[in-house]
mmCIF file of C-alpha atoms in Angstrom:
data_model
loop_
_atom_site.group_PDB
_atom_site.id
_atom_site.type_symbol
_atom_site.label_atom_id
_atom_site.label_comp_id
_atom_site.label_asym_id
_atom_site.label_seq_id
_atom_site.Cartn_x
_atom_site.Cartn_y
_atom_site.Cartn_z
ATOM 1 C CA UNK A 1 0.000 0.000 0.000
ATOM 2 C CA UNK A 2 1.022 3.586 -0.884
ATOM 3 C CA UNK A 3 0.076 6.757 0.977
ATOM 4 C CA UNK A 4 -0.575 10.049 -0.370
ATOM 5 C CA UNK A 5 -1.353 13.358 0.905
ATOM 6 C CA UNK A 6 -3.286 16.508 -1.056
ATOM 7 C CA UNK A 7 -1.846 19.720 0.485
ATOM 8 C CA UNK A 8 -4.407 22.534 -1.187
ATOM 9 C CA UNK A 9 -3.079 25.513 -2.665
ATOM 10 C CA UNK A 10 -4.597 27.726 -0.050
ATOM 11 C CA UNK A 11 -1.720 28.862 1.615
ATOM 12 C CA UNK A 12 1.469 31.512 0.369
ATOM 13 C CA UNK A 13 4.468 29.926 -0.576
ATOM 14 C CA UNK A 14 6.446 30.813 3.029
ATOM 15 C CA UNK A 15 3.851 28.389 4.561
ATOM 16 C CA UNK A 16 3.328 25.495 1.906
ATOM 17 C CA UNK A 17 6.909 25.366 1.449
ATOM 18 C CA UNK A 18 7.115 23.877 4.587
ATOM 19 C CA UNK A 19 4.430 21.242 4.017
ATOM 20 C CA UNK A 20 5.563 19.685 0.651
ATOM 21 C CA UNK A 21 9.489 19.527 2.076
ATOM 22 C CA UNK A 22 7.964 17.936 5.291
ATOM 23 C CA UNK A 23 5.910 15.184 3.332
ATOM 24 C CA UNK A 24 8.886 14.491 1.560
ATOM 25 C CA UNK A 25 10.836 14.158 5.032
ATOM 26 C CA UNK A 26 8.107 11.834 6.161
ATOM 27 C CA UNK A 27 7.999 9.412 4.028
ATOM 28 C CA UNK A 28 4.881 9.430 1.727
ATOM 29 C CA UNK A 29 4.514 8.096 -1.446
ATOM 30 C CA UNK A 30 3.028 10.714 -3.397
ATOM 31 C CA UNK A 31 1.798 14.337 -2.646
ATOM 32 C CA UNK A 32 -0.980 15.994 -4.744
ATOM 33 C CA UNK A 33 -2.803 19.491 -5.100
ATOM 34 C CA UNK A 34 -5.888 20.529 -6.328
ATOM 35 C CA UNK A 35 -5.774 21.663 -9.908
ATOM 36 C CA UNK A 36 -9.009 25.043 -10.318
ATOM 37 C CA UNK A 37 -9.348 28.369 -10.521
ATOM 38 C CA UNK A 38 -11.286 28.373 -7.211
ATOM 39 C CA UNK A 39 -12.882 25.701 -5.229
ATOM 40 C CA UNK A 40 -15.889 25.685 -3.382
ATOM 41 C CA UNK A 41 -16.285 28.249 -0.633
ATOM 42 C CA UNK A 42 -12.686 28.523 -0.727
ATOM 43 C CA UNK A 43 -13.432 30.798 -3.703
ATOM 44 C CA UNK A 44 -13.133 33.836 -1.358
ATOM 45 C CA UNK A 45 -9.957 32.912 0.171
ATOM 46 C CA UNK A 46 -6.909 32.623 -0.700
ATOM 47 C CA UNK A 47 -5.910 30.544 -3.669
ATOM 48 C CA UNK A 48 -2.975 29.441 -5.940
ATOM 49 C CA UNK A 49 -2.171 28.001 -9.484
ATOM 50 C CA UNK A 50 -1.580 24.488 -9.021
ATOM 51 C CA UNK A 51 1.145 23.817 -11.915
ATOM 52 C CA UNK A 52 3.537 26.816 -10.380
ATOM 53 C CA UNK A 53 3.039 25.107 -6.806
ATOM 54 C CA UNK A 54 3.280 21.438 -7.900
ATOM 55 C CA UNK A 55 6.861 23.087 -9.826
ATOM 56 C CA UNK A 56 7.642 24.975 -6.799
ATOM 57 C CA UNK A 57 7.593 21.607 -4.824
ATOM 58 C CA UNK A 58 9.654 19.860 -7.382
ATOM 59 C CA UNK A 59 12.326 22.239 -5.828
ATOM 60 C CA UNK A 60 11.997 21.588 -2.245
ATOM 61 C CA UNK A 61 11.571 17.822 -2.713
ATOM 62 C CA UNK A 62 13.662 14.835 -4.535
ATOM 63 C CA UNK A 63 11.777 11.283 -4.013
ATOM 64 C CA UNK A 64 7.950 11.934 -3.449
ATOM 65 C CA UNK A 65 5.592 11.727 -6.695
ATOM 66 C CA UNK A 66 3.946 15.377 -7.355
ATOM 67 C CA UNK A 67 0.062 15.535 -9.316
ATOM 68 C CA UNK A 68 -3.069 17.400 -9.386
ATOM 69 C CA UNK A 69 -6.111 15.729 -8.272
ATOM 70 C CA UNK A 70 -7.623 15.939 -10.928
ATOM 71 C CA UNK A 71 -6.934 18.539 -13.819
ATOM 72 C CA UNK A 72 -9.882 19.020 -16.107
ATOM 73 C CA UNK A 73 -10.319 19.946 -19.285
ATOM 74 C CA UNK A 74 -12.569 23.093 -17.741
ATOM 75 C CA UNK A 75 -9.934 25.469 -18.494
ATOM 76 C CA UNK A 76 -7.164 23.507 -19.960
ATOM 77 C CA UNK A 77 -6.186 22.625 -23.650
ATOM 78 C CA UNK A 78 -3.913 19.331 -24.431
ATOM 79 C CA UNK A 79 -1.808 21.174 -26.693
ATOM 80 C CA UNK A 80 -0.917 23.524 -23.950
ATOM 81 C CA UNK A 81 -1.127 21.327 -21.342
ATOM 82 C CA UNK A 82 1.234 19.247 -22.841
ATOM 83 C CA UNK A 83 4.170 21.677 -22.155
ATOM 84 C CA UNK A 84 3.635 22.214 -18.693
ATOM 85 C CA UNK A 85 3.239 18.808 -17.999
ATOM 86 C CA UNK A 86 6.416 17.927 -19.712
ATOM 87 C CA UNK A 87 8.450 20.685 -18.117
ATOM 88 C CA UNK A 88 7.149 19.509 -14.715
ATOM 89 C CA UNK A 89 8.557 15.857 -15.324
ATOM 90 C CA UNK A 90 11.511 17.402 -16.330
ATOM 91 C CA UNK A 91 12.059 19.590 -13.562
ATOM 92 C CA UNK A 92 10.954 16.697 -11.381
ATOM 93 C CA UNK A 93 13.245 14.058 -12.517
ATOM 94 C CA UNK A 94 10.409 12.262 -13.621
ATOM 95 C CA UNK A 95 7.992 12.502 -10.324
ATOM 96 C CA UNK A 96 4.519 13.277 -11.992
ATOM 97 C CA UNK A 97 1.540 11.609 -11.782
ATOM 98 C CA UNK A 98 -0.851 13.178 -13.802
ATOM 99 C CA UNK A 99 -4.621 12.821 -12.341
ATOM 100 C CA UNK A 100 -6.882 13.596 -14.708
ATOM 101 C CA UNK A 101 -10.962 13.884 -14.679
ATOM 102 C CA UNK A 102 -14.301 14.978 -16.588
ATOM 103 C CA UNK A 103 -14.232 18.046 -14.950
ATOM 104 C CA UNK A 104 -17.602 19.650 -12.666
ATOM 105 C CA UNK A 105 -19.571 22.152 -12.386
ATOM 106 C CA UNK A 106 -19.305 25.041 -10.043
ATOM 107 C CA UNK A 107 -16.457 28.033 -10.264
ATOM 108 C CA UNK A 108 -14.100 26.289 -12.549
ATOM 109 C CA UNK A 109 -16.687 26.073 -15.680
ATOM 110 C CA UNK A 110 -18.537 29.358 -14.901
ATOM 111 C CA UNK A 111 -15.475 31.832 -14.562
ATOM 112 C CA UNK A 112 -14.429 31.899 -18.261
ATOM 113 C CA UNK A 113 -17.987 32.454 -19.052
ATOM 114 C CA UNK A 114 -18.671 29.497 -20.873
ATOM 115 C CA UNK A 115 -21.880 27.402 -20.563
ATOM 116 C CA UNK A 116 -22.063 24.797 -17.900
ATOM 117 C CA UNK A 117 -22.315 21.355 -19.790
ATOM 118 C CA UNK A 118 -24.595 18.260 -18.637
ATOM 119 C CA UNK A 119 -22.641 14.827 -17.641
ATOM 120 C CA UNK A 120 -22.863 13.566 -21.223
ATOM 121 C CA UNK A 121 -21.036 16.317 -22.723
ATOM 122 C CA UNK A 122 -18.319 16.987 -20.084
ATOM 123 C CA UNK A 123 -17.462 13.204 -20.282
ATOM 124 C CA UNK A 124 -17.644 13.435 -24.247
ATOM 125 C CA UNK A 125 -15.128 16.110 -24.017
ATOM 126 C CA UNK A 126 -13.145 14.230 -21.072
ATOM 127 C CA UNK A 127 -12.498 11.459 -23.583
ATOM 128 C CA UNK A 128 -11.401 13.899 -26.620
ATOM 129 C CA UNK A 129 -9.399 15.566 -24.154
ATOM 130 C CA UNK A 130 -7.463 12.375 -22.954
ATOM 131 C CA UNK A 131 -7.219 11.098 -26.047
ATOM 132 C CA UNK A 132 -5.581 14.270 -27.447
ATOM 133 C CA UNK A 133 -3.269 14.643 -24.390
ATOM 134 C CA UNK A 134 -1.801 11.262 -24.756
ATOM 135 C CA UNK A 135 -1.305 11.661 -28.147
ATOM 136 C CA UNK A 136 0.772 14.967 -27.727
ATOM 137 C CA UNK A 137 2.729 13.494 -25.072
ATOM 138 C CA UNK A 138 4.139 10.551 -27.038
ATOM 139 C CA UNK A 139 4.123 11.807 -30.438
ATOM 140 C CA UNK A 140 5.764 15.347 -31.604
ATOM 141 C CA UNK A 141 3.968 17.145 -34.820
ATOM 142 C CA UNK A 142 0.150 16.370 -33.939
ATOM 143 C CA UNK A 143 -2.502 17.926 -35.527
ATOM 144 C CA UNK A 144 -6.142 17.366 -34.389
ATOM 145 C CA UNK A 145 -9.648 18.127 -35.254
ATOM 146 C CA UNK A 146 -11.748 17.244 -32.700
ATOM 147 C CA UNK A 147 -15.307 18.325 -31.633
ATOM 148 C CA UNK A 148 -13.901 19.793 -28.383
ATOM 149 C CA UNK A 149 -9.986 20.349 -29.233
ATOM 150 C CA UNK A 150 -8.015 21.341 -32.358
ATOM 151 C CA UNK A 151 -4.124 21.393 -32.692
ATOM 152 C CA UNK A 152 -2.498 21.723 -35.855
ATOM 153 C CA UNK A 153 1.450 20.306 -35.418
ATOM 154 C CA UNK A 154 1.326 20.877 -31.505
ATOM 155 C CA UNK A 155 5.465 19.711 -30.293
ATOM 156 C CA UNK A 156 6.230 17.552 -27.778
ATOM 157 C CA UNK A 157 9.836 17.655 -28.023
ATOM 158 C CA UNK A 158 11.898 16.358 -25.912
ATOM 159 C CA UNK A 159 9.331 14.376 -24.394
ATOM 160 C CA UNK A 160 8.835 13.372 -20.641
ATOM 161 C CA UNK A 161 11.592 11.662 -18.565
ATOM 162 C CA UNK A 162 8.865 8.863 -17.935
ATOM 163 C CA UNK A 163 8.468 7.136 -20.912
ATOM 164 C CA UNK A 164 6.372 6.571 -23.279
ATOM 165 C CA UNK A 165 4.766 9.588 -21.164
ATOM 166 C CA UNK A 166 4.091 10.136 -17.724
ATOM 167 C CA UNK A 167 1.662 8.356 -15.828
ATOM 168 C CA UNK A 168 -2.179 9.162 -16.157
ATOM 169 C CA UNK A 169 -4.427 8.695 -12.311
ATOM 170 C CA UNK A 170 -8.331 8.643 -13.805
ATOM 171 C CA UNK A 171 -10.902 9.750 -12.254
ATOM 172 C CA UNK A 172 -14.042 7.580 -12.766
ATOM 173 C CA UNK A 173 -17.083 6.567 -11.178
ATOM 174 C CA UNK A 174 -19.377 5.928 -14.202
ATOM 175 C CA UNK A 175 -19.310 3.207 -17.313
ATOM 176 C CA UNK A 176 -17.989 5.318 -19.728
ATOM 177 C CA UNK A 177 -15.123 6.790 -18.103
ATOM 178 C CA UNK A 178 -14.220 3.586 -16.820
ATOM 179 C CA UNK A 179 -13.648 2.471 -19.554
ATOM 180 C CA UNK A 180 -11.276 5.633 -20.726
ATOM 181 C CA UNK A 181 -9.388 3.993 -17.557
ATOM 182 C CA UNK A 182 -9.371 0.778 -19.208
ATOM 183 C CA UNK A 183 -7.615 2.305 -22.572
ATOM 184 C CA UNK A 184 -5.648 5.286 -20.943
ATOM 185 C CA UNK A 185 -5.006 4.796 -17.051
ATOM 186 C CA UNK A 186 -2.248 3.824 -15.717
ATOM 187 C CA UNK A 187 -4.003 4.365 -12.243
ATOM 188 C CA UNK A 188 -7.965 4.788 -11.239
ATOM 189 C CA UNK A 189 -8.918 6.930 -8.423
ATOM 190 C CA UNK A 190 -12.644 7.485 -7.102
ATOM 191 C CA UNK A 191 -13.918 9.311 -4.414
ATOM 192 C CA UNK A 192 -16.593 6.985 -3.955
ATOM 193 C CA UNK A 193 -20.469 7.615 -4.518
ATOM 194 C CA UNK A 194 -21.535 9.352 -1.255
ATOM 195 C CA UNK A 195 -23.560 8.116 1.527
ATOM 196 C CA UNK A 196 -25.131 8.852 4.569
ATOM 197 C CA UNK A 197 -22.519 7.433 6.656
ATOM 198 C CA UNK A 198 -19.062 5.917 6.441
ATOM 199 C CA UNK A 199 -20.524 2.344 6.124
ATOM 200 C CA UNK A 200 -23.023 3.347 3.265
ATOM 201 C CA UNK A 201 -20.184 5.150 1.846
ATOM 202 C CA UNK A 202 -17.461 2.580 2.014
ATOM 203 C CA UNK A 203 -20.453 0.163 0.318
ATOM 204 C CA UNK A 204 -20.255 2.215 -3.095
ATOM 205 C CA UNK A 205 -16.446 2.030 -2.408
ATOM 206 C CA UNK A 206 -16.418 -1.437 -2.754
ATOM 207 C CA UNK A 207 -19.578 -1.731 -5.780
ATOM 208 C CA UNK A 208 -16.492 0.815 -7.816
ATOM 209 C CA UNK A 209 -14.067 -1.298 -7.122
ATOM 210 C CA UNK A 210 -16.107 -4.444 -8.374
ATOM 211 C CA UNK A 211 -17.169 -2.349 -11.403
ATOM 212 C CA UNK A 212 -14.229 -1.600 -12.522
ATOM 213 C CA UNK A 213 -12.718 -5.030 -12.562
ATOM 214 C CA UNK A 214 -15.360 -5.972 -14.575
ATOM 215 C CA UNK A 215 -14.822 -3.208 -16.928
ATOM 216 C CA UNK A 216 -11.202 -3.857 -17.191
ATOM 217 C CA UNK A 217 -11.756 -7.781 -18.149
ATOM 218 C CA UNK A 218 -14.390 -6.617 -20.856
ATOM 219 C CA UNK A 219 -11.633 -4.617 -21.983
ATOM 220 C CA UNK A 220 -9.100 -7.748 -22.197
ATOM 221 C CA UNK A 221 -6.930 -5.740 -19.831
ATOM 222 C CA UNK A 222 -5.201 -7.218 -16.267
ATOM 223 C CA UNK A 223 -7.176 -5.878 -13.486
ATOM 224 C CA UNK A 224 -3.318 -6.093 -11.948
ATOM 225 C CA UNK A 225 -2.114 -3.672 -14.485
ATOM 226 C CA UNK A 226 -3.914 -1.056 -13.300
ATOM 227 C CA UNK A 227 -2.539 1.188 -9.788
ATOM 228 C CA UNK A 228 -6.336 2.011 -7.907
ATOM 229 C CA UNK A 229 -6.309 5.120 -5.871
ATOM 230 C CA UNK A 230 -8.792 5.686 -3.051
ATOM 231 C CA UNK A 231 -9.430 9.609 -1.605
ATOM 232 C CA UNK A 232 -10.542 8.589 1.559
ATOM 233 C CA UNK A 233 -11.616 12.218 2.358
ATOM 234 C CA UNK A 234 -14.596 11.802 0.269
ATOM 235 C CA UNK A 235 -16.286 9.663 3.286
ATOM 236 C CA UNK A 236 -18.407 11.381 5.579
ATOM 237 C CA UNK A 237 -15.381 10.987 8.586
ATOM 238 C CA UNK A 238 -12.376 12.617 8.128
ATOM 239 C CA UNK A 239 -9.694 10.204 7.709
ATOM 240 C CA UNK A 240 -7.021 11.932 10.195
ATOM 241 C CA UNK A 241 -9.375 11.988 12.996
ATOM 242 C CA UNK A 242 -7.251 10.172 14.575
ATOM 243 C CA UNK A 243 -4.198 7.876 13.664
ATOM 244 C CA UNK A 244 -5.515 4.768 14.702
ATOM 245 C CA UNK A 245 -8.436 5.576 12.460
ATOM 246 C CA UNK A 246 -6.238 6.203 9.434
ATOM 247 C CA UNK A 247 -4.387 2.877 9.930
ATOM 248 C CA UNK A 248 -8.286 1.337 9.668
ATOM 249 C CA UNK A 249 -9.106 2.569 6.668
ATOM 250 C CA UNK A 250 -6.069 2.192 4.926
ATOM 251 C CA UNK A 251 -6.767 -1.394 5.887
ATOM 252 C CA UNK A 252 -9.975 -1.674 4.674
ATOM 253 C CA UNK A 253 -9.251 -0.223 1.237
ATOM 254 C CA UNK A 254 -6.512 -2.409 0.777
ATOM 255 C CA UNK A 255 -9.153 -5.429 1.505
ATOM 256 C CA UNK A 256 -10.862 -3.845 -1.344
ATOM 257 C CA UNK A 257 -8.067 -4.171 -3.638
ATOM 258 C CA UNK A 258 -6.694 -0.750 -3.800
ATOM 259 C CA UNK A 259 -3.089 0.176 -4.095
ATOM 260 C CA UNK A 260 -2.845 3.699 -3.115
ATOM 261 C CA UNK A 261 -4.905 5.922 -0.656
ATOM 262 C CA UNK A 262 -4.832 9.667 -0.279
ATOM 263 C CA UNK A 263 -5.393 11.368 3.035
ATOM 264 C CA UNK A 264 -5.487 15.183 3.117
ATOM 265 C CA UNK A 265 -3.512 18.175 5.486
ATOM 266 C CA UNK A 266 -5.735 18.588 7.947
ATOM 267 C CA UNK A 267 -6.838 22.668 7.734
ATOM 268 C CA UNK A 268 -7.625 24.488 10.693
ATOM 269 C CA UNK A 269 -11.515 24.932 9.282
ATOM 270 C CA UNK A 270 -14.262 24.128 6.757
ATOM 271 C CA UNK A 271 -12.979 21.383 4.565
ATOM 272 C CA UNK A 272 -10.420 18.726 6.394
ATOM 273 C CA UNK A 273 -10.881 20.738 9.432
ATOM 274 C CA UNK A 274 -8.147 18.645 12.033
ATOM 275 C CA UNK A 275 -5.649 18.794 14.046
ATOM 276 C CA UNK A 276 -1.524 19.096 12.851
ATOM 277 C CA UNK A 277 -0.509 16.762 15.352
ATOM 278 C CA UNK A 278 -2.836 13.623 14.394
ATOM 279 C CA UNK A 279 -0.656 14.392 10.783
ATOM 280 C CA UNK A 280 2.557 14.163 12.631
ATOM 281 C CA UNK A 281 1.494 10.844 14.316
ATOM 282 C CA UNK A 282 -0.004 8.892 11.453
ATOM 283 C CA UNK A 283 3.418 10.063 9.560
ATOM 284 C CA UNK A 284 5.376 8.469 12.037
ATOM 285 C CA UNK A 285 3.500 5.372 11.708
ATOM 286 C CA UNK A 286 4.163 5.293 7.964
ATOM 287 C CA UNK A 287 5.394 2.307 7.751
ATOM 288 C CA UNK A 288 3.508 0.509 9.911
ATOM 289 C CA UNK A 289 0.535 1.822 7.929
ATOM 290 C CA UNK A 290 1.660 0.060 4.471
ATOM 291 C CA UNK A 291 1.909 -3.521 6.436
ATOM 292 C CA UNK A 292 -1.746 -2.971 7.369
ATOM 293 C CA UNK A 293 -2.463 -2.075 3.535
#
C-alpha cells in the first residue's frame, strides 16, 4: 500500500513550502494538489495556481511523486497542457503523476464564461481531451480536429523523462469513463459515490471497485495492471481523525483491492478541518501503515 497526501493551494508559498518539504521528510509516497481556478467556498480565500506550486515543490523535494487531483479539461487545452506537464517531469526528474478527470460544475466552468455542460457532454469532451493529451505526449507534430480540441502540429519535443509519457491517475465513477481507464489509465482513483454514513459510503467504495474489474476484463486488460487510488476524504469521517483511524481505513481499502490511498492536510476549518498533530502521528506510523495495507 502507498500513501498520499493533497496539500491545497490555499496557503502563500512561506507556509506550503514547509508542508511539501515535510511530506517528503516523512515518508509518503506521493503528494498531490488541487488543480481550479477556485474551489468551493474557498473561492473567497486565498488561492494558488496548481502547476507553479506542484513546480515549486519539485524544488523543495527529490523522491515523493507530485500531481493534481484531478486537472480538467474546464480550463485547460492538451496542446498547452502538454508543455507544462512535460516541463514539470523534467524539472521533477520524472515525479509526476498526472490525475486527470471529466471536470464539474461550479467556479471552474462558470469563470471563463462558458456554458455549464450536462454529464454527457463533459465526459464526451473528457475522452477527446485524454485522447488528445496522450497523443501529444508521445508523439511530436500532432494535428487534431476534434469536436472539443483542435491542434495543428502541436510539439512535444523532448518528451517526458517517464516514458512513453508520464503516468495518467483517472478519475471515474461511471461506465464510460471507466472504460477511458481501461484504454488510458495507468491508475484509477474514485472518491466513492456518497452516503449517509461511512458504512453506506465505504459500500459504493467497494460496488467501484467491483465495477471496474469488470470493466477492465471486458476490456481484455489485467485488473493487476492497473494502480487504484482511493481519496478517503470523500467519506463522511475525516480520515485523520485520529491515527488509529487512518491505519483502519487504509486497511480496509486495501481489503478492497486498492493500491494507493490519499489522506489530506488537515486545515484548521471548513474542509479537512483537524488537528496538525494527528498528521505528525499517522506520519510516524508510515510504515507501519503500508503492512496494514
Amino acid at each position: 500500500m502507498r500513501i498520499g497526501i493533497v496539500i491545497l493551494p490555499d496557503q502563500r508559498w512561506s507556509e506550503a513550502r514547509r508542508r511539501w518539504a515535510q511530506v517528503d521528510e516523512w515518508g509518503f509516497d506521493h503528494a498531490w494538489t488541487y488543480d481550479h481556478l477556485g474551489w468551493r467556498d474557498l473561492v473567497d480565500g486565498p488561492w494558488f495556481d496548481s502547476w507553479t506550486t506542484l513546480t515549486a515543490a519539485a524544488g523543495v523535494t527529490s523522491r515523493v511523486k507530485l500531481g493534481t487531483l484531478v486537472a480538467s479539461p474546464n480550463f485547460r487545452h492538451p496542446a498547452a497542457f502538454a508543455r507544462q506537464v512535460t516541463a514539470l517531469d523534467d524539472v521533477s526528474d520524472g515525479r509526476v503523476l498526472l490525475g486527470l478527470g471529466a471536470g464539474g460544475i461550479g467556479f471552474d466552468s462558470a469563470v471563463l464564461g462558458g456554458e455549464t455542460l450536462p454529464p454527457r457532454q463533459r465526459v464526451d469532451r473528457f475522452a477527446e481531451f485524454t485522447e488528445l493529451l496522450d497523443l501529444i505526449l508521445r508523439e511530436d507534430g500532432t494535428t487534431w480536429r476534434g469536436d472539443w480540441f483542435t491542434a495543428v502540429d502541436a510539439r512535444n519535443n523532448p518528451g517526458c523523462v517517464q516514458q512513453p509519457r508520464v503516468p495518467f491517475v483517472m478519475a471515474a465513477n461511471g461506465p464510460r469513463s471507466m472504460r477511458l481507464v481501461a484504454r488510458f489509465g495507468q491508475g484509477w482513483v474514485t472518491t466513492g459515490l456518497g452516503g449517509d454514513d461511512i458504512e453506506a459510503w465505504w459500500g459504493t467504495v467497494a460496488e467501484l471497485s467491483d465495477r471496474m474489474t469488470r470493466t477492465l476484463e471486458e476490456a481484455g486488460r489485467d485488473p493487476a495492471t492497473l494502480d487504484r487510488y482511493l481519496s478517503l476524504d470523500s467519506a463522511p469521517v475525516f480520515s485523520l481523525t485520529s491515527a488509529d483511524f487512518l491505519a483502519e481505513q487504509v486497511a480496509r481499502a486495501a481489503r478492497l483491492g486498492f493500491t494507493d490511498v490519499v489522506t489530506h492536510w488537515p486545515r484548521a476549518s471548513s474542509w479537512y478541518a483537524g488537528d496538525e498533530a494527528v498528521l505528525v502521528e499517522a506520519a510516524a506510523l508510515l510504515p507501519e501503515l503500508r503492512r496494514a495495507g
